[in-house]
Tab-separated table of C-alpha atoms and ligand atoms in Angstrom:
chain	number	residue	atom	x	y	z
A	1	UNK	CA	63.380	-61.122	301.206
A	2	UNK	CA	59.982	-60.094	299.951
A	3	UNK	CA	58.395	-62.145	302.670
A	4	UNK	CA	60.652	-60.499	305.187
A	5	UNK	CA	59.780	-57.009	303.981
A	6	UNK	CA	56.111	-57.924	304.185
A	7	UNK	CA	56.335	-59.294	307.681
A	8	UNK	CA	58.040	-56.082	308.743
A	9	UNK	CA	55.059	-54.147	307.374
A	10	UNK	CA	52.628	-56.056	309.511
A	11	UNK	CA	54.677	-55.524	312.621
A	12	UNK	CA	56.227	-58.934	313.167
A	13	UNK	CA	59.294	-57.200	314.490
A	14	UNK	CA	57.302	-55.576	317.256
A	15	UNK	CA	55.723	-58.902	318.112
A	16	UNK	CA	59.247	-60.301	318.203
A	17	UNK	CA	60.347	-57.727	320.704
A	18	UNK	CA	57.240	-58.383	322.838
A	19	UNK	CA	58.229	-62.026	322.903
A	20	UNK	CA	61.720	-61.043	323.892
A	21	UNK	CA	60.312	-58.876	326.647
A	22	UNK	CA	58.102	-61.699	327.923
A	23	UNK	CA	61.062	-64.044	327.933
A	24	UNK	CA	63.059	-61.536	329.958
A	25	UNK	CA	60.275	-61.246	332.523
A	26	UNK	CA	60.172	-65.014	332.735
A	27	UNK	CA	63.933	-65.227	333.165
A	28	UNK	CA	63.910	-62.675	336.000
A	29	UNK	CA	61.217	-64.650	337.811
A	30	UNK	CA	62.965	-67.940	337.163
A	31	UNK	CA	66.276	-66.515	338.331
A	32	UNK	CA	64.743	-65.780	341.728
A	33	UNK	CA	63.717	-69.424	341.890
A	34	UNK	CA	67.095	-70.567	340.584
A	35	UNK	CA	68.777	-68.752	343.464
A	36	UNK	CA	66.889	-70.857	345.993
A	37	UNK	CA	67.028	-74.135	344.102
A	38	UNK	CA	69.996	-75.973	342.716
A	39	UNK	CA	70.098	-74.490	339.202
A	40	UNK	CA	73.079	-72.167	339.558
A	41	UNK	CA	76.625	-73.323	339.837
A	42	UNK	CA	80.142	-71.959	339.426
A	43	UNK	CA	82.605	-73.050	336.770
A	44	UNK	CA	86.306	-72.355	337.118
A	45	UNK	CA	88.926	-71.233	334.606
A	46	UNK	CA	92.626	-70.998	335.533
A	47	UNK	CA	95.029	-68.102	335.042
A	48	UNK	CA	98.604	-69.230	334.410
A	49	UNK	CA	101.338	-67.107	335.977
A	50	UNK	CA	104.192	-66.931	333.456
A	51	UNK	CA	106.762	-65.838	336.047
A	52	UNK	CA	105.934	-68.498	338.607
A	53	UNK	CA	105.219	-71.041	335.864
A	54	UNK	CA	102.091	-72.303	337.577
A	55	UNK	CA	98.410	-71.663	338.023
A	56	UNK	CA	98.015	-69.155	340.844
A	57	UNK	CA	94.482	-67.882	340.259
A	58	UNK	CA	91.193	-69.196	339.039
A	59	UNK	CA	88.240	-67.193	337.745
A	60	UNK	CA	84.766	-68.198	338.842
A	61	UNK	CA	82.113	-67.977	336.120
A	62	UNK	CA	78.444	-68.499	336.881
A	63	UNK	CA	76.426	-71.159	335.061
A	64	UNK	CA	72.638	-71.479	334.998
A	65	UNK	CA	71.113	-74.799	333.999
A	66	UNK	CA	67.417	-74.018	333.647
A	67	UNK	CA	65.178	-77.081	334.120
A	68	UNK	CA	63.151	-76.311	330.965
A	69	UNK	CA	65.225	-73.891	328.892
A	70	UNK	CA	68.547	-75.654	329.388
A	71	UNK	CA	71.825	-73.796	329.696
A	72	UNK	CA	71.505	-70.013	329.813
A	73	UNK	CA	74.797	-68.123	329.385
A	74	UNK	CA	75.618	-65.350	331.887
A	75	UNK	CA	75.534	-62.684	329.188
A	76	UNK	CA	71.799	-63.448	328.879
A	77	UNK	CA	70.896	-63.001	332.535
A	78	UNK	CA	73.523	-60.874	334.332
A	79	UNK	CA	72.116	-57.740	332.678
A	80	UNK	CA	68.590	-58.759	333.674
A	81	UNK	CA	69.701	-59.381	337.246
A	82	UNK	CA	71.193	-55.894	337.278
A	83	UNK	CA	68.079	-54.217	335.916
A	84	UNK	CA	65.710	-56.076	338.209
A	85	UNK	CA	67.624	-55.388	341.409
A	86	UNK	CA	68.698	-59.012	341.859
A	87	UNK	CA	72.408	-58.295	341.547
A	88	UNK	CA	73.240	-57.844	345.237
A	89	UNK	CA	71.593	-61.191	346.022
A	90	UNK	CA	73.236	-62.906	343.074
A	91	UNK	CA	76.714	-61.556	343.858
A	92	UNK	CA	76.422	-62.633	347.478
A	93	UNK	CA	75.365	-66.100	346.341
A	94	UNK	CA	78.361	-66.247	343.988
A	95	UNK	CA	80.914	-65.044	346.533
A	96	UNK	CA	79.589	-67.410	349.185
A	97	UNK	CA	79.704	-70.379	346.826
A	98	UNK	CA	83.183	-69.543	345.537
A	99	UNK	CA	84.694	-69.067	348.987
A	100	UNK	CA	83.090	-72.291	350.175
A	101	UNK	CA	84.653	-74.061	347.197
A	102	UNK	CA	88.001	-72.480	348.136
A	103	UNK	CA	87.721	-73.951	351.626
A	104	UNK	CA	86.857	-77.338	350.149
A	105	UNK	CA	89.848	-77.154	347.794
A	106	UNK	CA	92.179	-76.178	350.633
A	107	UNK	CA	91.180	-79.329	352.458
A	108	UNK	CA	92.467	-81.147	349.373
A	109	UNK	CA	95.720	-79.182	349.432
A	110	UNK	CA	94.796	-76.826	346.588
A	111	UNK	CA	95.592	-73.230	347.504
A	112	UNK	CA	94.414	-70.766	344.852
A	113	UNK	CA	93.333	-67.156	344.630
A	114	UNK	CA	89.700	-66.955	343.572
A	115	UNK	CA	88.715	-64.281	341.031
A	116	UNK	CA	85.059	-63.254	341.247
A	117	UNK	CA	83.250	-60.993	338.780
A	118	UNK	CA	81.186	-58.223	340.291
A	119	UNK	CA	79.069	-55.577	338.600
A	120	UNK	CA	78.661	-51.824	338.798
A	121	UNK	CA	75.504	-52.456	340.815
A	122	UNK	CA	77.560	-54.102	343.542
A	123	UNK	CA	79.508	-50.876	343.905
A	124	UNK	CA	76.299	-48.924	344.495
A	125	UNK	CA	75.622	-50.627	347.829
A	126	UNK	CA	78.113	-50.078	350.574
A	127	UNK	CA	77.368	-53.296	352.438
A	128	UNK	CA	79.248	-55.681	350.111
A	129	UNK	CA	82.643	-55.235	351.828
A	130	UNK	CA	81.113	-56.017	355.247
A	131	UNK	CA	79.428	-59.097	353.819
A	132	UNK	CA	82.663	-60.334	352.256
A	133	UNK	CA	84.782	-59.677	355.369
A	134	UNK	CA	82.227	-61.461	357.572
A	135	UNK	CA	82.249	-64.456	355.219
A	136	UNK	CA	86.053	-64.639	355.105
A	137	UNK	CA	86.148	-64.531	358.891
A	138	UNK	CA	83.494	-67.234	359.276
A	139	UNK	CA	85.354	-69.469	356.815
A	140	UNK	CA	88.745	-68.643	358.373
A	141	UNK	CA	90.044	-67.624	354.952
A	142	UNK	CA	92.598	-64.883	354.401
A	143	UNK	CA	91.531	-61.935	352.236
A	144	UNK	CA	94.485	-62.706	349.970
A	145	UNK	CA	92.351	-65.528	348.563
A	146	UNK	CA	90.054	-63.101	346.786
A	147	UNK	CA	90.368	-60.846	343.768
A	148	UNK	CA	87.340	-58.992	342.412
A	149	UNK	CA	87.024	-58.413	338.660
A	150	UNK	CA	84.995	-55.491	337.400
A	151	UNK	CA	84.773	-53.685	334.094
A	152	UNK	CA	86.177	-50.250	333.405
A	153	UNK	CA	82.725	-48.735	333.173
A	154	UNK	CA	81.862	-50.132	336.593
A	155	UNK	CA	84.816	-48.496	338.304
A	156	UNK	CA	84.819	-45.339	336.217
A	157	UNK	CA	81.239	-44.382	336.958
A	158	UNK	CA	82.768	-41.607	338.970
A	159	UNK	CA	80.799	-41.979	342.140
A	160	UNK	CA	82.299	-41.468	345.573
A	161	UNK	CA	80.334	-44.480	346.692
A	162	UNK	CA	82.066	-46.806	344.219
A	163	UNK	CA	85.468	-45.368	345.052
A	164	UNK	CA	84.972	-45.749	348.780
A	165	UNK	CA	83.933	-49.391	348.327
A	166	UNK	CA	87.023	-50.072	346.204
A	167	UNK	CA	89.226	-48.400	348.795
A	168	UNK	CA	87.643	-50.443	351.535
A	169	UNK	CA	88.316	-53.725	349.688
A	170	UNK	CA	91.858	-52.552	349.021
A	171	UNK	CA	92.509	-51.696	352.653
A	172	UNK	CA	91.213	-55.131	353.660
A	173	UNK	CA	93.756	-56.778	351.353
A	174	UNK	CA	91.268	-57.867	348.699
A	175	UNK	CA	92.707	-57.334	345.241
A	176	UNK	CA	90.904	-55.662	342.357
A	177	UNK	CA	91.123	-56.319	338.627
A	178	UNK	CA	89.861	-54.307	335.673
A	179	UNK	CA	88.108	-56.758	333.352
A	180	UNK	CA	87.635	-56.399	329.579
A	181	UNK	CA	90.184	-53.593	329.478
A	182	UNK	CA	90.255	-51.651	326.232
A	183	UNK	CA	86.559	-51.880	325.413
A	184	UNK	CA	85.483	-48.914	327.523
A	185	UNK	CA	86.256	-45.268	327.196
A	186	UNK	CA	88.657	-44.802	330.039
A	187	UNK	CA	92.382	-44.398	329.732
A	188	UNK	CA	94.948	-46.022	331.919
A	189	UNK	CA	95.903	-42.629	333.296
A	190	UNK	CA	92.327	-42.101	334.505
A	191	UNK	CA	92.643	-45.332	336.361
A	192	UNK	CA	95.910	-44.615	338.088
A	193	UNK	CA	94.152	-43.087	341.077
A	194	UNK	CA	92.137	-46.264	341.663
A	195	UNK	CA	93.338	-49.036	343.986
A	196	UNK	CA	93.620	-51.547	341.145
A	197	UNK	CA	96.118	-54.428	341.060
A	198	UNK	CA	95.433	-56.222	337.827
A	199	UNK	CA	94.550	-55.314	334.270
A	200	UNK	CA	92.825	-57.885	332.069
A	201	UNK	CA	93.186	-57.079	328.400
A	202	UNK	CA	89.885	-57.760	326.675
A	203	UNK	CA	89.875	-60.918	324.630
A	204	UNK	CA	88.802	-59.078	321.484
A	205	UNK	CA	92.448	-57.963	321.231
A	206	UNK	CA	93.803	-61.403	322.058
A	207	UNK	CA	91.667	-63.919	320.134
A	208	UNK	CA	93.391	-63.167	316.805
A	209	UNK	CA	96.697	-62.051	318.228
A	210	UNK	CA	98.564	-64.680	316.241
A	211	UNK	CA	97.383	-63.161	312.955
A	212	UNK	CA	96.713	-59.490	313.577
A	213	UNK	CA	99.612	-57.019	313.535
A	214	UNK	CA	97.238	-54.350	314.852
A	215	UNK	CA	96.219	-56.452	317.839
A	216	UNK	CA	99.870	-57.244	318.473
A	217	UNK	CA	100.671	-53.522	318.609
A	218	UNK	CA	97.725	-52.774	320.899
A	219	UNK	CA	98.445	-55.650	323.250
A	220	UNK	CA	102.167	-55.002	323.444
A	221	UNK	CA	101.727	-51.323	324.267
A	222	UNK	CA	98.936	-52.026	326.772
A	223	UNK	CA	101.191	-54.450	328.624
A	224	UNK	CA	103.962	-51.861	328.664
A	225	UNK	CA	101.684	-49.106	329.949
A	226	UNK	CA	100.147	-51.389	332.547
A	227	UNK	CA	103.582	-52.290	333.833
A	228	UNK	CA	104.640	-48.655	333.938
A	229	UNK	CA	101.644	-48.020	336.186
A	230	UNK	CA	102.657	-50.902	338.442
A	231	UNK	CA	99.841	-53.239	337.387
A	232	UNK	CA	99.868	-56.962	336.793
A	233	UNK	CA	98.694	-57.583	333.238
A	234	UNK	CA	96.571	-60.563	332.244
A	235	UNK	CA	95.537	-61.600	328.739
A	236	UNK	CA	92.197	-63.377	328.402
A	237	UNK	CA	91.125	-65.322	325.328
A	238	UNK	CA	94.411	-67.127	324.664
A	239	UNK	CA	93.344	-69.805	322.195
A	240	UNK	CA	96.586	-71.005	320.653
A	241	UNK	CA	100.233	-71.566	321.343
A	242	UNK	CA	101.402	-68.755	319.088
A	243	UNK	CA	99.403	-66.190	321.071
A	244	UNK	CA	100.907	-67.622	324.257
A	245	UNK	CA	104.433	-67.171	322.847
A	246	UNK	CA	103.783	-63.611	321.715
A	247	UNK	CA	102.290	-62.646	325.070
A	248	UNK	CA	105.222	-64.187	326.857
A	249	UNK	CA	107.604	-62.236	324.653
A	250	UNK	CA	105.702	-59.010	325.455
A	251	UNK	CA	106.173	-59.699	329.163
A	252	UNK	CA	102.514	-60.401	329.927
A	253	UNK	CA	102.216	-61.658	333.522
A	254	UNK	CA	99.293	-64.067	333.362
A	255	UNK	CA	97.395	-65.930	330.648
A	256	UNK	CA	93.869	-67.255	330.527
A	257	UNK	CA	91.974	-68.917	327.714
A	258	UNK	CA	90.677	-72.033	326.027
A	259	UNK	CA	94.213	-72.985	324.979
A	260	UNK	CA	94.973	-73.558	328.655
A	261	UNK	CA	91.556	-74.667	329.854
A	262	UNK	CA	87.884	-73.955	329.337
A	263	UNK	CA	85.834	-73.169	332.446
A	264	UNK	CA	84.913	-76.427	334.189
A	265	UNK	CA	82.908	-77.456	337.206
A	266	UNK	CA	84.690	-77.641	340.532
A	267	UNK	CA	85.399	-81.355	340.430
A	268	UNK	CA	86.693	-81.393	336.849
A	269	UNK	CA	88.728	-78.281	337.443
A	270	UNK	CA	90.435	-79.849	340.474
A	271	UNK	CA	91.310	-82.919	338.482
A	272	UNK	CA	92.654	-80.773	335.641
A	273	UNK	CA	94.638	-78.637	338.095
A	274	UNK	CA	96.295	-81.607	339.742
A	275	UNK	CA	97.476	-82.940	336.390
A	276	UNK	CA	98.481	-79.660	334.735
A	277	UNK	CA	102.142	-78.722	334.499
A	278	UNK	CA	103.073	-75.454	332.756
A	279	UNK	CA	106.566	-76.809	332.110
A	280	UNK	CA	105.110	-79.209	329.573
A	281	UNK	CA	104.532	-76.120	327.419
A	282	UNK	CA	108.262	-75.689	327.143
A	283	UNK	CA	109.316	-79.317	327.107
A	284	UNK	CA	108.614	-80.009	323.461
A	285	UNK	CA	110.811	-78.579	320.725
A	286	UNK	CA	107.963	-78.336	318.238
A	287	UNK	CA	106.397	-75.568	320.280
A	288	UNK	CA	109.262	-73.138	319.929
A	289	UNK	CA	109.287	-73.850	316.196
A	290	UNK	CA	105.712	-72.693	315.861
A	291	UNK	CA	106.554	-69.009	316.278
B	1	C2E	P1	84.398	-62.174	331.669
B	1	C2E	O1	84.493	-62.020	333.149
B	1	C2E	O2	85.194	-61.262	330.844
B	1	C2E	O3	84.746	-63.702	331.403
B	1	C2E	C1	85.369	-64.166	330.244
B	1	C2E	C2	84.408	-64.923	329.343
B	1	C2E	O4	85.125	-65.405	328.219
B	1	C2E	C3	83.758	-66.143	329.962
B	1	C2E	O5	82.475	-66.287	329.364
B	1	C2E	C4	84.691	-67.268	329.519
B	1	C2E	O6	84.064	-68.529	329.503
B	1	C2E	C5	85.045	-66.810	328.140
B	1	C2E	N1	86.359	-67.281	327.700
B	1	C2E	C6	87.441	-67.590	328.455
B	1	C2E	N2	88.494	-67.969	327.692
B	1	C2E	C7	88.086	-67.865	326.410
B	1	C2E	C8	88.740	-68.130	325.145
B	1	C2E	O7	89.909	-68.501	325.049
B	1	C2E	N3	87.995	-67.912	324.026
B	1	C2E	C9	86.699	-67.490	324.083
B	1	C2E	N4	86.051	-67.298	322.933
B	1	C2E	N5	86.065	-67.239	325.259
B	1	C2E	C10	86.748	-67.432	326.408
B	1	C2E	P2	81.182	-66.558	330.233
B	1	C2E	O8	81.481	-67.547	331.303
B	1	C2E	O9	80.061	-66.829	329.294
B	1	C2E	O10	80.937	-65.166	330.956
B	1	C2E	C11	80.618	-64.017	330.227
B	1	C2E	C12	80.589	-62.789	331.116
B	1	C2E	O11	79.526	-62.888	332.070
B	1	C2E	C13	81.861	-62.618	331.946
B	1	C2E	O12	82.878	-62.016	331.180
B	1	C2E	C14	81.348	-61.736	333.063
B	1	C2E	O13	81.309	-60.400	332.649
B	1	C2E	C15	79.927	-62.236	333.245
B	1	C2E	N6	79.896	-63.178	334.378
B	1	C2E	C16	80.171	-64.512	334.396
B	1	C2E	N7	80.027	-65.013	335.645
B	1	C2E	C17	79.681	-63.971	336.434
B	1	C2E	C18	79.399	-63.838	337.839
B	1	C2E	O14	79.482	-64.776	338.635
B	1	C2E	N8	79.047	-62.582	338.282
B	1	C2E	C19	78.990	-61.501	337.435
B	1	C2E	N9	78.645	-60.298	337.966
B	1	C2E	N10	79.250	-61.596	336.128
B	1	C2E	C20	79.600	-62.815	335.632
B	2	MG	MG1	86.061	-61.705	334.416
B	3	MG	MG1	86.721	-60.297	330.482
B	4	MG	MG1	83.098	-59.749	329.937
């Protein structure tokens, strides 16, 4: 501790933040390269529909395998892409890759709705809807194959621009989801005027659902409110069977989480999807005992 206090005196912390800054500059530069080379890829994580008892949607999550630094998680570079103006390029790359994968999957008889994360920065440029509609047309894909996930803060930034983009997507039949719901400052009633279809309860309320009475109360009432507003409610971060059972009891519409599947590359996901049967969840007696 003494050593630590001393190093603070001589400004090691500042040096540390310089290093951090340099690394960020490097990452921004490398991300531009990554976009043109083969370093970025999409992983896929299913959402199980509890009413239809099958996987109906899959969320695409970006993965960056840096040739020297190894795997870099999205939380470490999405923010940088936003700040450096790379987001429109990155989002277009993601949407193009995901829709191309959807076409590939269809040729194998796998028909799923693709959920793509977009950022507030994508709602600041009005050309994203045109880009997406053009792509869907070129690929001969229906707009019902796409749902866009964005956080509360992205949609609540209260700009006419963002609202008009959301309305445009909505009128084209592209669905919209509010991601990480409950972590921002908006209320559901503020959101009722937005063309939103799906509400994803943030996983911070779901991860310990099996043990936390508080989380159970929050999640149950959020599901109820979401339903009263006509929204489909999804829980992310389902990591065990007990949380699944509770969510099912609360009437949650869709589940997503490591308990069902971690995000996987396209090939592994397809293999998983072809073997997965939700009914197996209910086949064994021991499961219902676990509540
Ligand atoms: P998100 O959209 O809320 O995605 C959920 C994150 O939780 C993912 O992390 C996923 O791998 C992880 N996750 C899923 N199930 C579980 C679980 O049961 N337990 C735990 N502990 N974690 C789980 P990931 O892939 O690292 O992505 C982090 C965030 O980065 C995403 O949060 C999203 O905001 C952003 N992101 C990822 N891919 C993209 C992308 O293509 N475009 C944009 N704009 N953002 C992206
Ligand atoms: Mg998401
Ligand atoms: Mg989320
Ligand atoms: Mg998130």
